[in-house]
Phi, psi and omega in degrees: 000131182269133177236132179231137172252121187279332184208073188273350191293317184294325176289316185224085178282007178131353182262001176237181181232140175270005190302322183291333174283320182296339179298339187263357180173189179277103189265131174235123183246121172263132175301319178199156178232131178304143181280066181225132187307311182296321180293322179292316178299319179297318181293324178295321180057230181256024183291140174271330180247126183233132176245138177218146170258296180238353178293123185289142175234075180278182182304317186290346169274309187298323183289349179258002178227062188295349180277350178290132182245339187213129175240122176254117176275125183273052183190176175276312177287141186231024182288355176284348181249137172282086188292328180294316179291323177302322180295323179295338178264006182061032174269126175278131178242127178239160174231185180235094182282149164067008182290333188249014185307306183296318183295315182290322177298316178299316182292322177302314179293325177299319179293318178299314181295324177297319178294330181282328188241348178052048184301312181299315181297318181291322176297317178298320180297320178297314180294336177278358176102001185295327180281320177303325184262006182286150177268345179248169183288346179211169173203158168219144186248012177205155178300140177253137190237133173265136184281331184310124177086351176282168182245128176252121173267127180246119178258112186101127187226048169281203185297323181288314178302319178295319180293320176299316180300317181298313181292318183297323179296329177294337176272001179089012178282142169273142188244129168246132184239136167239125184215160177299327178229130175287148180232085187304332182295344179268347185289137177219187176296338184245008177220120182228144171270132185221165173292156185301317182296325177293320177299314179301317187287333189252349189273138171276329176231143175232124182239131184265127179219028182257158175293164175268099173248171174300328181287340180250350180301128179068028183294332172266095182226175186300321181296317180285328177298324178299334180279350186273162174300143170300134179085009178302153175242138187239134180237133176229107172244019186257275181222137182300326183292353177287344186243132167277102194295325179292327178289318178294318179300317179298318181291325175294316182291332178276341183094353176304315170258120187275346178191151175218151176221118184233134176255356182222148177225173188293326176233127181233131000302157183295142177274149183296337181263013178298126186296339180289338181298330182249012179278152178289146169053045181238114175274129179232126176238154192272060174054059184244359184302327184278351204261004173305150184303322181300319180291319180293328175295318177297320179300312182293324179293317178293325175302315177298316180297321178298316180294316180299317180294320177300313182292335176278355180085011179230067187299146178236163179055038180279131183255358179228038181293000000 
């Protein structure tokens, strides 16, 4: 049985092993595959099992590889695959849920703390000589913010949103949550489910943890930013398409939004003309929240379990059942 990985480098740049997948067939791993229909079909070849992280598998690819029986998405989000069309071809599509919960929650808090303390900027200033030349025993070149008593709005309350809420409460933050479904069992004196407009109006920080659906695409836009507190800070470690980037850039430059931290953008790799690159007070990281080795090990282990279950006739983590 032929197994192909279309874009294995980001998951495993060399510090993990594909051996447990290779036990199940003839494994071919591509570091990356050009996002071109003919190139993707060529890379798939005669494989029955196909793995992808970000390489798209739309209808015009799938209809040309009718021998494919199983697609494993090497991520939680699976919008790179036309899952509905795959189902018409009896192709099973699986994903890897919850592997990065701890990592993304940790990274979200790191971004919040960086916006509050400007650690990188202050370290750079010291290395540039500002402390050596200071007249006082200390200095700071940006406002410093204490989290205790502030309000964090969380949009989306899956495993990552829940984990962020748990960690944030330990810092003394009050939590407002907007989710497709309220979960009363999570409500406490410091965590409440609210309507989206209430979250916008009351939050000092807003963190995005929802999937990218048509209903959430561009949820951070000029109209909704107008509903937010002056000086709000926005964090996005979910999906780039949740943000209308030109609207956020405008709000950053005007000061309506006093800071933003994004680990994802609308097009990745990032384009040189992305408006956030030149916006004020905007931290941008290259989609790394998911990527600690521990998280990638969990991803690869679940990938193996998904394949094993499929071959046993009892598939798990199927997204197009």
